[in-house]
């Protein structure tokens, strides 16, 4: 009996230590768990959302998977934004499945100032279709302005074909409480664009220009020189 009481006390103590530990902040998602050591510093606070993940691979072209490209671009974009002084949170940091409602709830809970979701497109009927598209919620003037600013920067990049802004009826746009965009960075159904999207150098170009457009919309972001 004494041994059982001792074991029970140890279990309870361990649970209380985990709950009270200041070094662990856990956000539980559907099918995934993100653990943050601390809140990021900087301004503005931006949630970057790498579309799909885990069992949900998104679209694909042979061995090229959308979920992997999305995450790779998001991580590069995060580096660009953080280098400019923005605070960045990711809806997923690895190959895990995160529900759409959880992505939205995370951004809303963190009171993010901007939400940017990255995806790849696919056109079954025409392999010739290619180019980046930036979607926003129809009723959001700020979302529209953010999308237009991103597209304005992208249109000046010779390496990237841009198809402009579009209204999108996506859950991550409809339910987020901050200006939000969903960027389809290209078509995996187009052989040439699929090759480019798989290339690290091209991904870096996308990340750099997406960051430039985002930060132009949000001039409150500090720069390294100002810090």
mmCIF file of N, CA, C and O in Angstrom, residues 165-200:
data_model
loop_
_atom_site.group_PDB
_atom_site.id
_atom_site.type_symbol
_atom_site.label_atom_id
_atom_site.label_comp_id
_atom_site.label_asym_id
_atom_site.label_seq_id
_atom_site.Cartn_x
_atom_site.Cartn_y
_atom_site.Cartn_z
ATOM 1 N N UNK A 165 -4.239 38.959 -58.163
ATOM 2 C CA UNK A 165 -5.025 38.687 -56.956
ATOM 3 C C UNK A 165 -6.383 38.106 -57.337
ATOM 4 O O UNK A 165 -6.908 38.372 -58.408
ATOM 5 N N UNK A 166 -6.950 37.339 -56.402
ATOM 6 C CA UNK A 166 -8.253 36.727 -56.617
ATOM 7 C C UNK A 166 -8.994 36.623 -55.285
ATOM 8 O O UNK A 166 -8.366 36.501 -54.240
ATOM 9 N N UNK A 167 -10.303 36.646 -55.363
ATOM 10 C CA UNK A 167 -11.121 36.412 -54.176
ATOM 11 C C UNK A 167 -11.190 34.911 -53.934
ATOM 12 O O UNK A 167 -11.402 34.132 -54.860
ATOM 13 N N UNK A 168 -10.984 34.489 -52.683
ATOM 14 C CA UNK A 168 -11.006 33.070 -52.360
ATOM 15 C C UNK A 168 -11.922 32.763 -51.193
ATOM 16 O O UNK A 168 -11.924 33.481 -50.180
ATOM 17 N N UNK A 169 -12.709 31.717 -51.331
ATOM 18 C CA UNK A 169 -13.619 31.289 -50.273
ATOM 19 C C UNK A 169 -12.982 30.138 -49.502
ATOM 20 O O UNK A 169 -13.461 29.007 -49.517
ATOM 21 N N UNK A 170 -11.871 30.440 -48.815
ATOM 22 C CA UNK A 170 -11.139 29.434 -48.054
ATOM 23 C C UNK A 170 -11.376 29.642 -46.558
ATOM 24 O O UNK A 170 -11.461 30.776 -46.089
ATOM 25 N N UNK A 171 -11.433 28.550 -45.817
ATOM 26 C CA UNK A 171 -11.709 28.635 -44.385
ATOM 27 C C UNK A 171 -10.660 29.461 -43.648
ATOM 28 O O UNK A 171 -10.982 30.223 -42.743
ATOM 29 N N UNK A 172 -9.399 29.297 -44.041
ATOM 30 C CA UNK A 172 -8.341 30.037 -43.333
ATOM 31 C C UNK A 172 -8.404 31.535 -43.613
ATOM 32 O O UNK A 172 -7.785 32.325 -42.902
ATOM 33 N N UNK A 173 -9.133 31.927 -44.643
ATOM 34 C CA UNK A 173 -9.343 33.349 -44.915
ATOM 35 C C UNK A 173 -10.631 33.843 -44.272
ATOM 36 O O UNK A 173 -10.698 34.958 -43.761
ATOM 37 N N UNK A 174 -11.665 32.999 -44.300
ATOM 38 C CA UNK A 174 -12.980 33.408 -43.810
ATOM 39 C C UNK A 174 -13.044 33.530 -42.293
ATOM 40 O O UNK A 174 -13.825 34.323 -41.764
ATOM 41 N N UNK A 175 -12.241 32.737 -41.571
ATOM 42 C CA UNK A 175 -12.398 32.672 -40.119
ATOM 43 C C UNK A 175 -11.265 33.336 -39.337
ATOM 44 O O UNK A 175 -11.332 33.428 -38.115
ATOM 45 N N UNK A 176 -10.228 33.782 -40.007
ATOM 46 C CA UNK A 176 -9.174 34.509 -39.307
ATOM 47 C C UNK A 176 -9.641 35.939 -39.037
ATOM 48 O O UNK A 176 -10.375 36.524 -39.838
ATOM 49 N N UNK A 177 -9.209 36.496 -37.912
ATOM 50 C CA UNK A 177 -9.679 37.811 -37.470
ATOM 51 C C UNK A 177 -8.733 38.937 -37.869
ATOM 52 O O UNK A 177 -8.949 40.084 -37.475
ATOM 53 N N UNK A 178 -7.698 38.599 -38.618
ATOM 54 C CA UNK A 178 -6.723 39.604 -39.033
ATOM 55 C C UNK A 178 -6.623 39.590 -40.564
ATOM 56 O O UNK A 178 -7.137 38.676 -41.200
ATOM 57 N N UNK A 179 -5.978 40.590 -41.181
ATOM 58 C CA UNK A 179 -5.768 40.529 -42.621
ATOM 59 C C UNK A 179 -5.074 39.225 -42.994
ATOM 60 O O UNK A 179 -4.072 38.853 -42.382
ATOM 61 N N UNK A 180 -5.623 38.530 -43.986
ATOM 62 C CA UNK A 180 -5.116 37.205 -44.316
ATOM 63 C C UNK A 180 -5.083 37.008 -45.826
ATOM 64 O O UNK A 180 -5.960 37.484 -46.555
ATOM 65 N N UNK A 181 -4.056 36.296 -46.287
ATOM 66 C CA UNK A 181 -3.961 35.925 -47.697
ATOM 67 C C UNK A 181 -3.560 34.456 -47.809
ATOM 68 O O UNK A 181 -2.941 33.895 -46.908
ATOM 69 N N UNK A 182 -3.939 33.858 -48.910
ATOM 70 C CA UNK A 182 -3.497 32.509 -49.265
ATOM 71 C C UNK A 182 -2.794 32.612 -50.609
ATOM 72 O O UNK A 182 -3.391 33.053 -51.592
ATOM 73 N N UNK A 183 -1.513 32.239 -50.618
ATOM 74 C CA UNK A 183 -0.701 32.378 -51.831
ATOM 75 C C UNK A 183 -0.480 31.011 -52.465
ATOM 76 O O UNK A 183 0.129 30.129 -51.853
ATOM 77 N N UNK A 184 -1.004 30.849 -53.664
ATOM 78 C CA UNK A 184 -0.713 29.661 -54.480
ATOM 79 C C UNK A 184 0.547 30.013 -55.268
ATOM 80 O O UNK A 184 0.505 30.769 -56.230
ATOM 81 N N UNK A 185 1.687 29.479 -54.846
ATOM 82 C CA UNK A 185 2.971 29.953 -55.380
ATOM 83 C C UNK A 185 3.290 29.407 -56.767
ATOM 84 O O UNK A 185 4.279 29.836 -57.379
ATOM 85 N N UNK A 186 2.478 28.497 -57.280
ATOM 86 C CA UNK A 186 2.712 27.968 -58.616
ATOM 87 C C UNK A 186 1.983 26.662 -58.846
ATOM 88 O O UNK A 186 1.371 26.109 -57.920
ATOM 89 N N UNK A 187 2.059 26.164 -60.084
ATOM 90 C CA UNK A 187 1.335 24.957 -60.493
ATOM 91 C C UNK A 187 2.277 23.773 -60.644
ATOM 92 O O UNK A 187 3.176 23.791 -61.493
ATOM 93 N N UNK A 188 2.055 22.736 -59.843
ATOM 94 C CA UNK A 188 2.851 21.517 -59.987
ATOM 95 C C UNK A 188 2.488 20.755 -61.252
ATOM 96 O O UNK A 188 3.257 19.911 -61.703
ATOM 97 N N UNK A 189 1.333 21.058 -61.823
ATOM 98 C CA UNK A 189 0.918 20.404 -63.075
ATOM 99 C C UNK A 189 1.692 20.928 -64.275
ATOM 100 O O UNK A 189 1.680 20.304 -65.345
ATOM 101 N N UNK A 190 2.372 22.064 -64.115
ATOM 102 C CA UNK A 190 3.210 22.612 -65.169
ATOM 103 C C UNK A 190 4.644 22.128 -64.950
ATOM 104 O O UNK A 190 5.248 22.415 -63.919
ATOM 105 N N UNK A 191 5.170 21.396 -65.901
ATOM 106 C CA UNK A 191 6.463 20.738 -65.722
ATOM 107 C C UNK A 191 7.583 21.712 -65.378
ATOM 108 O O UNK A 191 8.379 21.473 -64.464
ATOM 109 N N UNK A 192 7.647 22.826 -66.081
ATOM 110 C CA UNK A 192 8.707 23.805 -65.833
ATOM 111 C C UNK A 192 8.552 24.455 -64.460
ATOM 112 O O UNK A 192 9.528 24.628 -63.716
ATOM 113 N N UNK A 193 7.318 24.813 -64.116
ATOM 114 C CA UNK A 193 7.114 25.462 -62.828
ATOM 115 C C UNK A 193 7.324 24.479 -61.680
ATOM 116 O O UNK A 193 7.823 24.865 -60.613
ATOM 117 N N UNK A 194 6.964 23.231 -61.889
ATOM 118 C CA UNK A 194 7.207 22.205 -60.875
ATOM 119 C C UNK A 194 8.702 22.079 -60.591
ATOM 120 O O UNK A 194 9.114 21.974 -59.431
ATOM 121 N N UNK A 195 9.495 22.106 -61.655
ATOM 122 C CA UNK A 195 10.942 22.031 -61.483
ATOM 123 C C UNK A 195 11.460 23.234 -60.709
ATOM 124 O O UNK A 195 12.293 23.096 -59.804
ATOM 125 N N UNK A 196 10.955 24.409 -61.021
ATOM 126 C CA UNK A 196 11.388 25.616 -60.325
ATOM 127 C C UNK A 196 10.987 25.595 -58.855
ATOM 128 O O UNK A 196 11.780 25.949 -57.979
ATOM 129 N N UNK A 197 9.761 25.163 -58.576
ATOM 130 C CA UNK A 197 9.284 25.144 -57.199
ATOM 131 C C UNK A 197 10.060 24.163 -56.335
ATOM 132 O O UNK A 197 10.108 24.309 -55.111
ATOM 133 N N UNK A 198 10.680 23.184 -56.967
ATOM 134 C CA UNK A 198 11.487 22.203 -56.234
ATOM 135 C C UNK A 198 12.908 22.694 -55.996
ATOM 136 O O UNK A 198 13.670 22.053 -55.264
ATOM 137 N N UNK A 199 13.257 23.814 -56.612
ATOM 138 C CA UNK A 199 14.621 24.333 -56.541
ATOM 139 C C UNK A 199 14.777 25.289 -55.356
ATOM 140 O O UNK A 199 13.998 26.241 -55.192
ATOM 141 N N UNK A 200 15.793 25.058 -54.526
ATOM 142 C CA UNK A 200 16.023 25.867 -53.328
ATOM 143 C C UNK A 200 16.244 27.345 -53.670
ATOM 144 O O UNK A 200 15.758 28.238 -52.978
#
